[in-house]
JSON list of C-alpha atoms in Angstrom, two decimals:
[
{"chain": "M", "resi": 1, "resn": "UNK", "atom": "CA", "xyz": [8.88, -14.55, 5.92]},
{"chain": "M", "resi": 2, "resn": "UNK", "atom": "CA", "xyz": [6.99, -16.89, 3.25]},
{"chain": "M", "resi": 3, "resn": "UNK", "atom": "CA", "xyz": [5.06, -19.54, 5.93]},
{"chain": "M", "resi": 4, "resn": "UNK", "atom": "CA", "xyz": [4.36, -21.52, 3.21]},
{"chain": "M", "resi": 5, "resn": "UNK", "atom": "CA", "xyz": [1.24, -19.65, 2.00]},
{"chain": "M", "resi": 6, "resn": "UNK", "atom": "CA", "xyz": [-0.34, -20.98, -0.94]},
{"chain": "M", "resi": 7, "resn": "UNK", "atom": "CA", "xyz": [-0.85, -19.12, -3.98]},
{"chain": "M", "resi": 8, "resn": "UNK", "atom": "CA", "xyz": [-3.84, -18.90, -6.49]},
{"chain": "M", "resi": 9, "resn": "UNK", "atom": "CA", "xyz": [-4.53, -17.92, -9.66]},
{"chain": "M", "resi": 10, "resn": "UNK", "atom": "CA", "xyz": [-8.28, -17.17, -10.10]},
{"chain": "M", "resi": 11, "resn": "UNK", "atom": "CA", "xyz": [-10.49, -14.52, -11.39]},
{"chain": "M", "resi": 12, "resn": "UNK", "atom": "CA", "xyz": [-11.86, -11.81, -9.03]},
{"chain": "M", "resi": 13, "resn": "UNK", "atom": "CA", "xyz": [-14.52, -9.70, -9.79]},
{"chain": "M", "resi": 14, "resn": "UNK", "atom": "CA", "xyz": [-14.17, -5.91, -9.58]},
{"chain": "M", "resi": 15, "resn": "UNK", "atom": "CA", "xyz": [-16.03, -4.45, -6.55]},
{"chain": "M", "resi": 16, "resn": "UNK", "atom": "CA", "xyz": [-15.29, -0.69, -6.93]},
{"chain": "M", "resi": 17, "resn": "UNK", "atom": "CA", "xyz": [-12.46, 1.52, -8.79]},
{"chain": "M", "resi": 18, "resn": "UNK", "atom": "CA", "xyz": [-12.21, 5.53, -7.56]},
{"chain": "M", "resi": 19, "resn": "UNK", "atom": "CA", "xyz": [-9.58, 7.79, -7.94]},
{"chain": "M", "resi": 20, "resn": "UNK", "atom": "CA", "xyz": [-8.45, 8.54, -4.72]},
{"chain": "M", "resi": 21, "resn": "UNK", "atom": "CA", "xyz": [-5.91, 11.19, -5.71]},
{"chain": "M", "resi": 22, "resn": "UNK", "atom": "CA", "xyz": [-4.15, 12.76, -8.64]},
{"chain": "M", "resi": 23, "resn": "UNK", "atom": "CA", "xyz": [-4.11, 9.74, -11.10]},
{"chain": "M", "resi": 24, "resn": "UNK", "atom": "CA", "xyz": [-4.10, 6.94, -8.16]},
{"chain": "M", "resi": 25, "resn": "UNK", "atom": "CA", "xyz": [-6.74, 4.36, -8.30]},
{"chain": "M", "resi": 26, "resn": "UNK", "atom": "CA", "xyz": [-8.03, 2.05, -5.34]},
{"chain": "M", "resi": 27, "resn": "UNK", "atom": "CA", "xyz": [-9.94, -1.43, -7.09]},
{"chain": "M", "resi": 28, "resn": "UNK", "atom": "CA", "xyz": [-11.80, -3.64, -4.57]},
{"chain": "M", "resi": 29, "resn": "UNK", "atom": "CA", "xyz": [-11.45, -6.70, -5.98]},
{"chain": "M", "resi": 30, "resn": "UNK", "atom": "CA", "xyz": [-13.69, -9.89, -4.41]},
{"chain": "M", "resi": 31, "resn": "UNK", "atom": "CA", "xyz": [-11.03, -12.66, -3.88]},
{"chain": "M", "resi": 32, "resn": "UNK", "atom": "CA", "xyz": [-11.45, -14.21, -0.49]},
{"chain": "M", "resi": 33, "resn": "UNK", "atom": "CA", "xyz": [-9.01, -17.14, -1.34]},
{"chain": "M", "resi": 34, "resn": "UNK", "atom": "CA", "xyz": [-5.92, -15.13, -1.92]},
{"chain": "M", "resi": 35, "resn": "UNK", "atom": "CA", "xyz": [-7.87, -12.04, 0.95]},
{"chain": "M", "resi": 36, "resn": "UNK", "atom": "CA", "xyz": [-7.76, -15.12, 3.44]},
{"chain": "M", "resi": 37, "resn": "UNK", "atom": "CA", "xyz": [-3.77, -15.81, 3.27]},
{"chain": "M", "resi": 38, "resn": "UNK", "atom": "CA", "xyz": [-2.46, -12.28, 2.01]},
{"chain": "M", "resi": 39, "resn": "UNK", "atom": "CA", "xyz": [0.21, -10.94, 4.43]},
{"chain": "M", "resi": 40, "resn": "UNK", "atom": "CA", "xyz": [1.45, -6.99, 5.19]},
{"chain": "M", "resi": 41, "resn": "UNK", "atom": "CA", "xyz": [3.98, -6.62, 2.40]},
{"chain": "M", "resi": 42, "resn": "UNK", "atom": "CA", "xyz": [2.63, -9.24, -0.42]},
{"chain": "M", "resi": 43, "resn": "UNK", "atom": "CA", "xyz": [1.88, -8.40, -3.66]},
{"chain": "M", "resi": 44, "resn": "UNK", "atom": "CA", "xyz": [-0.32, -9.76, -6.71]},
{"chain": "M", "resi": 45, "resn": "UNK", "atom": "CA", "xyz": [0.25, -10.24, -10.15]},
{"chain": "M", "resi": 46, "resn": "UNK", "atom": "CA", "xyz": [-3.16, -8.93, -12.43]},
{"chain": "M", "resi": 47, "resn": "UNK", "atom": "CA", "xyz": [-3.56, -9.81, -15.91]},
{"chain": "M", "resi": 48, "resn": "UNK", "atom": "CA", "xyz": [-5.78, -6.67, -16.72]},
{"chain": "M", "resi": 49, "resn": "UNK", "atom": "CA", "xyz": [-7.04, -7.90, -19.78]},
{"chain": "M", "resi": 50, "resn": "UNK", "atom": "CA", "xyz": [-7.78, -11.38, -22.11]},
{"chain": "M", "resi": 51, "resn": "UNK", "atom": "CA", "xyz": [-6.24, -9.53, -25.24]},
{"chain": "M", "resi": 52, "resn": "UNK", "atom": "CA", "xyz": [-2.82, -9.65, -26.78]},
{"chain": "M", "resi": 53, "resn": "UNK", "atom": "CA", "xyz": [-1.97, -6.31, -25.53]},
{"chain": "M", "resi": 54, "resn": "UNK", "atom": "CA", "xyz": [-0.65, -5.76, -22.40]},
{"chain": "M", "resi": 55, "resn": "UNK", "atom": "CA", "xyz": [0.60, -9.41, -22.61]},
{"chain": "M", "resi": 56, "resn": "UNK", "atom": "CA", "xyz": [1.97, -9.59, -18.89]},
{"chain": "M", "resi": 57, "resn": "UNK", "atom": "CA", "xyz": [0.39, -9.61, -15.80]},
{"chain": "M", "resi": 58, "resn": "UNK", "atom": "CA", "xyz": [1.20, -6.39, -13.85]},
{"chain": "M", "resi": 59, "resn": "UNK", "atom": "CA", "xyz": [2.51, -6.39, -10.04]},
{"chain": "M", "resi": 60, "resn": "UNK", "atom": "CA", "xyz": [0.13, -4.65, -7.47]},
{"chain": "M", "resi": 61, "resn": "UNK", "atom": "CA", "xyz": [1.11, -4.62, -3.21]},
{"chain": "M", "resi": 62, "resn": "UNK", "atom": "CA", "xyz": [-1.94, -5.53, -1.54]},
{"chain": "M", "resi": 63, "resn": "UNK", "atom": "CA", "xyz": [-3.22, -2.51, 0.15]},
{"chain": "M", "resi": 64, "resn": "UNK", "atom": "CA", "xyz": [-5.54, -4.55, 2.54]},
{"chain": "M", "resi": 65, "resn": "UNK", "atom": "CA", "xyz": [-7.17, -8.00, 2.47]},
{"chain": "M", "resi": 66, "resn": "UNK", "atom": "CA", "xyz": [-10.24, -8.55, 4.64]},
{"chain": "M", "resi": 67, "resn": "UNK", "atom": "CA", "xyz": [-13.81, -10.22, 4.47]},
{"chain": "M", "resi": 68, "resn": "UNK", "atom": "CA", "xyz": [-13.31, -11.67, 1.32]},
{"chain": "M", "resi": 69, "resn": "UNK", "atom": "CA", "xyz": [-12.20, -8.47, -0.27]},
{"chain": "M", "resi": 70, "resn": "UNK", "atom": "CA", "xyz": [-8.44, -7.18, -1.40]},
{"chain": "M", "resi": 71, "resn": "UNK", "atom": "CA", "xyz": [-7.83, -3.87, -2.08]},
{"chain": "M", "resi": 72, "resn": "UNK", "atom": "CA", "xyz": [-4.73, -2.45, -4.38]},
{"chain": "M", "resi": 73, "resn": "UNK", "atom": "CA", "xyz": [-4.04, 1.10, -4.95]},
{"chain": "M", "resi": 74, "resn": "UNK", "atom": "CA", "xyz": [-1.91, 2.38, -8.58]},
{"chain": "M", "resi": 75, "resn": "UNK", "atom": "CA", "xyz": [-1.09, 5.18, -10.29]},
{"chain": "M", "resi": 76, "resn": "UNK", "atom": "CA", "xyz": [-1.42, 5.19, -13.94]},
{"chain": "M", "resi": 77, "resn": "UNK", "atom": "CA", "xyz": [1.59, 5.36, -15.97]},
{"chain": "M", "resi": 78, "resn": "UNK", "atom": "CA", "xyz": [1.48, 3.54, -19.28]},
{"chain": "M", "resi": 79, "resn": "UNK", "atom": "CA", "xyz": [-0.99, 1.49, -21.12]},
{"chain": "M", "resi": 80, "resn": "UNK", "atom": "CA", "xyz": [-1.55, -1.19, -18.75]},
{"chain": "M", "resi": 81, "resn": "UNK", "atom": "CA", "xyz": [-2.64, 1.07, -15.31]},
{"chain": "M", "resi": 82, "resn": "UNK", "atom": "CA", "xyz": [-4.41, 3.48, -18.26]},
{"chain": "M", "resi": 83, "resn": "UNK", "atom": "CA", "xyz": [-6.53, 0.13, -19.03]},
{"chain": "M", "resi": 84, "resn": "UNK", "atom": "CA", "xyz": [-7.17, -0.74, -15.27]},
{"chain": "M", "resi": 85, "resn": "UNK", "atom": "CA", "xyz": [-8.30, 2.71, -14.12]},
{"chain": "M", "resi": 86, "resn": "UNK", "atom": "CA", "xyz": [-10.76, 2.19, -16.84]},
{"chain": "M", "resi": 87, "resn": "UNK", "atom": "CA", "xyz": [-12.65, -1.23, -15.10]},
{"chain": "M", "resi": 88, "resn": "UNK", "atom": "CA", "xyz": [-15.86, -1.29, -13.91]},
{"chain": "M", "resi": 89, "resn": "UNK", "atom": "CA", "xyz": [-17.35, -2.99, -11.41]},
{"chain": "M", "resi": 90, "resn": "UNK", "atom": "CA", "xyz": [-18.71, -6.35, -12.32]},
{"chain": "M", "resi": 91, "resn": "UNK", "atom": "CA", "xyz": [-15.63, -6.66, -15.09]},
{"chain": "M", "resi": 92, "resn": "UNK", "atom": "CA", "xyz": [-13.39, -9.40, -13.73]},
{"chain": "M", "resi": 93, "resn": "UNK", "atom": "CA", "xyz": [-9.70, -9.67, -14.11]},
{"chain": "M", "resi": 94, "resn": "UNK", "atom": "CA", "xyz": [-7.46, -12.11, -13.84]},
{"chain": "M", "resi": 95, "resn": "UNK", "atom": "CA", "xyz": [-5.40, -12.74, -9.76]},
{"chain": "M", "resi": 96, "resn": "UNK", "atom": "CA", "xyz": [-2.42, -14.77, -8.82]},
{"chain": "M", "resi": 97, "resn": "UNK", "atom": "CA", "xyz": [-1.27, -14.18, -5.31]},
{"chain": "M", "resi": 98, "resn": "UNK", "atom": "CA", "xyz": [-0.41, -13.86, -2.74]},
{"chain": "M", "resi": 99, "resn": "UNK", "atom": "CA", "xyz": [2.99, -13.14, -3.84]},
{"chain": "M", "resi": 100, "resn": "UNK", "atom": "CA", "xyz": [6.32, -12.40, -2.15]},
{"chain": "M", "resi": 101, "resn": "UNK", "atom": "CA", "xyz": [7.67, -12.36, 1.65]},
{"chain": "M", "resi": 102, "resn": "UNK", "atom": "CA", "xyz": [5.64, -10.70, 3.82]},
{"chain": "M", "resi": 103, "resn": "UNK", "atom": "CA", "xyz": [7.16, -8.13, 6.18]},
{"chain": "M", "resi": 104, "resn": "UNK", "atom": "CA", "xyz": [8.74, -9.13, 9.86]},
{"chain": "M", "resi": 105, "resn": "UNK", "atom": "CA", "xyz": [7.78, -7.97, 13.25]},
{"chain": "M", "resi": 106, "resn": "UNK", "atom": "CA", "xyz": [10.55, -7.93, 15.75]},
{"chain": "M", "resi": 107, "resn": "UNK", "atom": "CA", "xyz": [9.58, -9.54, 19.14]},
{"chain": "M", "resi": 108, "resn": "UNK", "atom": "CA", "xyz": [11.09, -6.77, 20.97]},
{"chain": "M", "resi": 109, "resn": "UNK", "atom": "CA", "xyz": [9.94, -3.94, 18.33]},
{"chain": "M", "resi": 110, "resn": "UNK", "atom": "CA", "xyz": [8.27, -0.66, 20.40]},
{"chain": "M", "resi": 111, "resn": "UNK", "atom": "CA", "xyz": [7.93, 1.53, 17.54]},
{"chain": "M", "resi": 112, "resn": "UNK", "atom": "CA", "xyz": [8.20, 0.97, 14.43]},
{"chain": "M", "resi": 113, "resn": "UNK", "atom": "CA", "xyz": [9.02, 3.77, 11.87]},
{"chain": "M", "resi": 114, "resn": "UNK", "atom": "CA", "xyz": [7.09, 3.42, 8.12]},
{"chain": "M", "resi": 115, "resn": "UNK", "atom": "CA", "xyz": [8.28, 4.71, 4.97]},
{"chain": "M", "resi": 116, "resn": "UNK", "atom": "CA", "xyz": [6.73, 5.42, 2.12]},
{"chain": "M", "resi": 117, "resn": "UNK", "atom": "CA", "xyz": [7.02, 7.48, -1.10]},
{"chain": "M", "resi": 118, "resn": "UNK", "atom": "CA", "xyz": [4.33, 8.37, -3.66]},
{"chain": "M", "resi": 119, "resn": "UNK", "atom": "CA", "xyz": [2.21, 4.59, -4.59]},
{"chain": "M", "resi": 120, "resn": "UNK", "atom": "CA", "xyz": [5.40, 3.04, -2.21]},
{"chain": "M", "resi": 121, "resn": "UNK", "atom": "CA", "xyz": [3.04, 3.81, 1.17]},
{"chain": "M", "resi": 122, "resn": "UNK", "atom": "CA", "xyz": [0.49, 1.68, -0.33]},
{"chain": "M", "resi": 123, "resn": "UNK", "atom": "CA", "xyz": [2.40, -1.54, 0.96]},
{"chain": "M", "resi": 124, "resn": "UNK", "atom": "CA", "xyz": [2.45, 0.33, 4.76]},
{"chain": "M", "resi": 125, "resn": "UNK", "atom": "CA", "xyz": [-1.06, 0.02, 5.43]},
{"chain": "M", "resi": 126, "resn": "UNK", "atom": "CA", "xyz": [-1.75, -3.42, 5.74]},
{"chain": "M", "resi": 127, "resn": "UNK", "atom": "CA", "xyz": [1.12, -3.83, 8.51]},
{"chain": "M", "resi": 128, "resn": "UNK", "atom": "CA", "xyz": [-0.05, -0.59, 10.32]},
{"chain": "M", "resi": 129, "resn": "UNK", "atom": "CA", "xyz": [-2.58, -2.46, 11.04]},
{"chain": "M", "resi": 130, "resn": "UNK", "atom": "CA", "xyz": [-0.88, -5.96, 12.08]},
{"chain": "M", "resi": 131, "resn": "UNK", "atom": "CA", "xyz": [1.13, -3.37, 14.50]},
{"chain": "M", "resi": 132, "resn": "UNK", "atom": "CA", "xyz": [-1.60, -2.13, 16.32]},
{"chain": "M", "resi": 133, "resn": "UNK", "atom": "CA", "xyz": [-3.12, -5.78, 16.37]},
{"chain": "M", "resi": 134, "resn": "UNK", "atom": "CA", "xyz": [0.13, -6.70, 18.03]},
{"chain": "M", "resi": 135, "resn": "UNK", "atom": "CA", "xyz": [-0.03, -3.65, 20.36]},
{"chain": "M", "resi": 136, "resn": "UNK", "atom": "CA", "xyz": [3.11, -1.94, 19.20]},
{"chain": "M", "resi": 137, "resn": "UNK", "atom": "CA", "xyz": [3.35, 1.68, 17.84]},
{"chain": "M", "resi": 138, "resn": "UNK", "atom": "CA", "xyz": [4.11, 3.20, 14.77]},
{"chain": "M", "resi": 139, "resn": "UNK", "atom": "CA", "xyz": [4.77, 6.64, 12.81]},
{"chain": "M", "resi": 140, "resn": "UNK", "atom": "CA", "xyz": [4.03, 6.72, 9.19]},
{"chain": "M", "resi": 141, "resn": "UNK", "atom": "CA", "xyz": [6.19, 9.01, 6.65]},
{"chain": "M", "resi": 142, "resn": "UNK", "atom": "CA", "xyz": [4.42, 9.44, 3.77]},
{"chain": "M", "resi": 143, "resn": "UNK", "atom": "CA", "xyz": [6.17, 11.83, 0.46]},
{"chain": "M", "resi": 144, "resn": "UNK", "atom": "CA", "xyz": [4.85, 12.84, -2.62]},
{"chain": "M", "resi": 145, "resn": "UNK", "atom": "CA", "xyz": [5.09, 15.34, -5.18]},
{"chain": "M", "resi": 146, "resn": "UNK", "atom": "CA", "xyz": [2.63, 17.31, -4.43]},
{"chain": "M", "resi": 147, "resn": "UNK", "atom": "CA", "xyz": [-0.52, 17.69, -2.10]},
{"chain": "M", "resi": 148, "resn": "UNK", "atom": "CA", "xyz": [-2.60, 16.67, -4.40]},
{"chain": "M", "resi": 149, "resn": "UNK", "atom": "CA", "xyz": [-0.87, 12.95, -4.50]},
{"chain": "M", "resi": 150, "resn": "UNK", "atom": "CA", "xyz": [-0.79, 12.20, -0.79]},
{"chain": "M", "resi": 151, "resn": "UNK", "atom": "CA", "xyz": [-1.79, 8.67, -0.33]},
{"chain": "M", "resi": 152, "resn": "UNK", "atom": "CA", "xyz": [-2.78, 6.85, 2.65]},
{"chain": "M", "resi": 153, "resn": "UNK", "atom": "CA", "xyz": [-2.94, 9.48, 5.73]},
{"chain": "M", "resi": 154, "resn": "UNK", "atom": "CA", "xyz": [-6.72, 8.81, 7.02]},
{"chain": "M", "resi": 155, "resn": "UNK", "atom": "CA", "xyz": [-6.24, 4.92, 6.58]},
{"chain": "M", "resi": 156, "resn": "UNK", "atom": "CA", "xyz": [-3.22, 4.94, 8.55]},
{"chain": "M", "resi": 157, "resn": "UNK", "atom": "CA", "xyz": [-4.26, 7.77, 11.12]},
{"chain": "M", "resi": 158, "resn": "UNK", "atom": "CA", "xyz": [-7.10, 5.43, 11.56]},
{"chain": "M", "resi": 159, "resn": "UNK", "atom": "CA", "xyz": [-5.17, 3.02, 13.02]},
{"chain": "M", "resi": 160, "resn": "UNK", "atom": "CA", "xyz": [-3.29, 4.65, 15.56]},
{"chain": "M", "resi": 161, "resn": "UNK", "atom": "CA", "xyz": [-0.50, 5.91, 13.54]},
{"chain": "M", "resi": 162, "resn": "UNK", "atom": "CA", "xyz": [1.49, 9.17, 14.22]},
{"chain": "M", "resi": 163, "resn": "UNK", "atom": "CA", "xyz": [1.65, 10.24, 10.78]},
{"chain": "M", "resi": 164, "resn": "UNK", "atom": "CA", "xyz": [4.36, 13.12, 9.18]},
{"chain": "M", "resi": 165, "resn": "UNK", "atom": "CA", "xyz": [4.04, 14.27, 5.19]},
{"chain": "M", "resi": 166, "resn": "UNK", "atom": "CA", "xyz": [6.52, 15.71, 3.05]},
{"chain": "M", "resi": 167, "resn": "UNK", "atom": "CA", "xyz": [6.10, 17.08, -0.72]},
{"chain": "M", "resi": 168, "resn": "UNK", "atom": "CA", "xyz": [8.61, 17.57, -2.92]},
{"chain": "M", "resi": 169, "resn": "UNK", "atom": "CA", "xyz": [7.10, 20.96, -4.14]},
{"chain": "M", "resi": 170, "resn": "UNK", "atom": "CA", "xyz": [6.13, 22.07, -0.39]},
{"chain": "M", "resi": 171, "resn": "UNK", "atom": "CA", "xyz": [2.54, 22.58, -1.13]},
{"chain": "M", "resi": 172, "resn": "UNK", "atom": "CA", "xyz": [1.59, 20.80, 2.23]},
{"chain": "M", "resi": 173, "resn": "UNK", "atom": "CA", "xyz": [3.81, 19.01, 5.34]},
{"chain": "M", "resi": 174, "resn": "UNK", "atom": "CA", "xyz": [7.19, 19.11, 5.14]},
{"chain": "M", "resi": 175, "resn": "UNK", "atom": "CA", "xyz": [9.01, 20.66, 2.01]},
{"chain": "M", "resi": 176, "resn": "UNK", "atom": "CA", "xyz": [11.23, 17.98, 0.86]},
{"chain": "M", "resi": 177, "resn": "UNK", "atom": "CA", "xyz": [12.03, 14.01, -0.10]},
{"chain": "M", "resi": 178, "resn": "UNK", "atom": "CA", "xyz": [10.79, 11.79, 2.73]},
{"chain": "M", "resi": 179, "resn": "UNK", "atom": "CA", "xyz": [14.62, 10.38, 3.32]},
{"chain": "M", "resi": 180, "resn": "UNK", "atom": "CA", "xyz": [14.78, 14.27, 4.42]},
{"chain": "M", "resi": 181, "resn": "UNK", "atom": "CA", "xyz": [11.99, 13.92, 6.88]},
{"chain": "M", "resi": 182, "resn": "UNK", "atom": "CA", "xyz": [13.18, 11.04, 8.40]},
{"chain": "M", "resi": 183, "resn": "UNK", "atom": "CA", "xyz": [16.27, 12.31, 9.06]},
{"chain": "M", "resi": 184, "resn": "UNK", "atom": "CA", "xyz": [14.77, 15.20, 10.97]},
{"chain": "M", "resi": 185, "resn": "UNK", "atom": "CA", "xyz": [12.60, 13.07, 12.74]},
{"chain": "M", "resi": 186, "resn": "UNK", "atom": "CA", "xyz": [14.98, 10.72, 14.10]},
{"chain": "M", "resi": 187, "resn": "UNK", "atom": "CA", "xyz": [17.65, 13.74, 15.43]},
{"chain": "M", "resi": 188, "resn": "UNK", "atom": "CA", "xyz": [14.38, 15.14, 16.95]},
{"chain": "M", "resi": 189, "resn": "UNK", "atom": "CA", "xyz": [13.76, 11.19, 18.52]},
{"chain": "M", "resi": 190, "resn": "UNK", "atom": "CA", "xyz": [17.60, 11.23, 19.37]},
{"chain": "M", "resi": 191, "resn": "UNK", "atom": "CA", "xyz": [17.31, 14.38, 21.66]},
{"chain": "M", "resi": 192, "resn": "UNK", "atom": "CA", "xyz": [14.78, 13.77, 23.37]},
{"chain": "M", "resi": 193, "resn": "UNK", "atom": "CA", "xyz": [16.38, 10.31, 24.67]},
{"chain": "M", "resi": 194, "resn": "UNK", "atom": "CA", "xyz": [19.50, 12.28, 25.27]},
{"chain": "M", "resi": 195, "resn": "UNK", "atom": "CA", "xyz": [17.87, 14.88, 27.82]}
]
């Protein structure tokens, strides 16, 4: 669902940029225009740098918008990512955004069951936390490779959510793809309904 939200294109100023986790990046970016309309599933476009090279702007899901602040959490994986892991706070890049639908919340929605693989949780976050502001419950499946590239399990524990992990190497949670997990999770949901 759009709602009409307007869109910018502004600079923002880089707040902070760690690595969180095996070659994944969280930027804190000041941009309380685009932090003021963003919605849980959005995205931006950044244009990383002035130059020639990378010409086009790369897309980014908003991780969370608040006080004047959106975060956005990457994983380097060619030039472009190599360039923003690289920014410093106080460097300023280029924002359009908010972009894209945002996600819908059934009226009659109890539970709602998130998704994510590798960088793809990054785009759960934002409506765990519109779930719990709407009082309804969620569980968070999160996959990587490997233990060392879990993303997002403290943020979304933090808001109330029952979280599960899988890795594709079994070094921690579940040894598997996250389609697996969910698969096991819902015959385990489906029994205990049943009996």
């Amino acid at each position: 669902m759009n709602d009409n939200i307007s869109k910018f294109d502004l600079k923002a100023k880089i707040l902070s940029n760690i690595e969180i986790a095996e070659s994944h990046f969280q930027i804190q970016l000041a941009c309380s225009e685009i932090a003021a309309t963003a919605r849980p599933g959005q995205f931006i476009h950044l244009l990383i740098d002035q130059r020639y090279e990378p010409l086009l702007r790369r897309p980014f899901t908003i991780y969370r918008a608040e006080n004047g602040i959106i975060e956005i959490i990457f994983q380097v994986i060619g030039r472009g990512t190599r360039l923003l892991s690289q920014k410093r706070p106080g460097d300023e890049v280029r924002v359009m955004g908010p972009l894209g639908n945002s996600f819908v919340i059934p009226e009659k929605l109890d539970t709602a069951i998130l998704i994510g693989g590798g960088i793809g949780i990054a785009s759960l976050v934002m409506l765990a936390e519109e779930l719990k502001r709407k009082k309804r419950c969620s569980i968070g499946l999160v996959g990587a490779q490997n233990c060392r590239q879990i993303l997002c399990v403290d943020d979304l524990q933090a808001v109330g959510t029952e979280v599960y992990v899988s890795t594709d190497d079994g070094s921690c949670g579940y040894h598997g793809l996250v389609t697996e997990l969910l698969r096991k999770i819902l015959l385990n949901y489906a029994s205990r309904i049943t009996h």
